Each structure stands twice: as C-alpha cells, then as structure tokens.
XYZ file of C-alpha atoms in Angstrom:
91
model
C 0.000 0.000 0.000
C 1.365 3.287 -0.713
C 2.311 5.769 1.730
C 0.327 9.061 1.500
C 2.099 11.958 1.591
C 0.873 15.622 1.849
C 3.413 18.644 0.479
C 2.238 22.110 1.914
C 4.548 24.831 0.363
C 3.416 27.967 -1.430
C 6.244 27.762 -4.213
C 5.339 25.121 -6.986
C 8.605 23.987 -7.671
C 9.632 22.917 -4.372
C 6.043 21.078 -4.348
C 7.354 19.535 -7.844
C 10.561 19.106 -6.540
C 9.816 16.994 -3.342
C 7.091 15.214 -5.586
C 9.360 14.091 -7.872
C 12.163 12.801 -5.298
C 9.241 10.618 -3.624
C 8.055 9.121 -6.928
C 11.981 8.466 -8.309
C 12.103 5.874 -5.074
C 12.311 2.637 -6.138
C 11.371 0.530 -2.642
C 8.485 2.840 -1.617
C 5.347 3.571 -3.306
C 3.980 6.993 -1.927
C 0.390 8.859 -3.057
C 1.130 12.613 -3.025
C -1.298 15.276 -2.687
C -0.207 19.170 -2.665
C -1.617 21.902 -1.330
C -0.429 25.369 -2.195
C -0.761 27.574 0.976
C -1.809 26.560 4.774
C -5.166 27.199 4.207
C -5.587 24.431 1.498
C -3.578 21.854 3.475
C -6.128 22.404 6.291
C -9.313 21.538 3.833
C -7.444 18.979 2.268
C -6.791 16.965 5.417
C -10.003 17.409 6.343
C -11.089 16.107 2.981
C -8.509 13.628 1.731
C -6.720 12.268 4.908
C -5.221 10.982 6.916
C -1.688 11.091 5.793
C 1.111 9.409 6.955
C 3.738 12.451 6.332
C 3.112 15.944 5.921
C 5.841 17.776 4.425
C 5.045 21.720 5.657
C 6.580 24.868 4.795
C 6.844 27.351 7.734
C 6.998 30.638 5.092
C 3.777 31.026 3.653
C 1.878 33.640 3.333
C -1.373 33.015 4.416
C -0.921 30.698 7.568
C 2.598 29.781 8.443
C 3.706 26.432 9.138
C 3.769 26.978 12.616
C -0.248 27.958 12.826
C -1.062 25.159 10.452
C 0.966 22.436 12.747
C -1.561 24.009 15.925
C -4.767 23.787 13.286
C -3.891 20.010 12.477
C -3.198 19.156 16.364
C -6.175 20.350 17.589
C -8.027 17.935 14.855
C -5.601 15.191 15.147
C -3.493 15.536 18.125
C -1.899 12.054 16.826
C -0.940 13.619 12.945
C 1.844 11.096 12.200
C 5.018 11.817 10.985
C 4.645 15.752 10.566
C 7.806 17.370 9.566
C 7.849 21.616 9.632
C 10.720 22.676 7.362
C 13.379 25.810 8.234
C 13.212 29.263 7.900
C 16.411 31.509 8.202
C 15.040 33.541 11.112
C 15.647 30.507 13.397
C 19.201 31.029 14.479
C-alpha cells in the first residue's frame, strides 16, 4: 500500500521538486497530494486524509507552518510523521 504523503509549500517547484524525489524511489510507493498555501492543506486533510507524512513549509503567506501544525493538532493531536521545514530567522 502506498504511503500518503501531503506537500504544503506555497512555491510550486519545491512542491514539484519533493514530488518528484518521492516518486523516483524505487522501494516505496507513496500517493502525493499538494496543497499550495496553509489554508488548502487544512481543507485537504479534512477532505482527503489521513496522511502518513506531511511535508510543511513554515513561510507562507497566508498561515505559516507553525499555525497550520496548531490547526492540524487540535483535529488530530496524533498527525503522524509531521515534519515543519526551516526558515532563516531561526538562528
């Protein structure tokens, strides 16, 4: 069964680029869904999950990455395997 995977970044070539990278592996079969900004990742969890990653950007400019990780723990305080990724004001 492949592992579902959702991409949350507001730039489409990362989304392409981290798409592509899952699909290219060989020993794991993953279904990827992207959504473009934090507000679509919310509606599509509600409407396509559960997931079993969720690949987040924390720079976006309607709900950061941060907010978004809150939103999905109050639904699913149990959201497997959710990964937030950097932003240069961290030090």
């Amino acid at each position: 069964m492949a592992k579902r995977v959702l991409i949350v970044d507001d730039h489409a070539a990362t989304r392409t680029t981290i798409r592509t990278l899952l699909e290219a592996d060989k020993n794991t079969a993953f279904e990827v869904v992207q959504a473009a900004n934090g507000t679509e990742c919310l509606k599509v969890f509600d409407g396509k999950g559960p997931f079993d990653l969720i690949l987040l950007d924390v720079n976006m400019p309607d709900l950061d990455g941060y907010a978004v990780c809150e939103a999905l723990r109050r639904v699913d305080k149990d959201v497997p395997g959710l990964a937030v990724g950097y932003s240069r004001r961290l030090p």
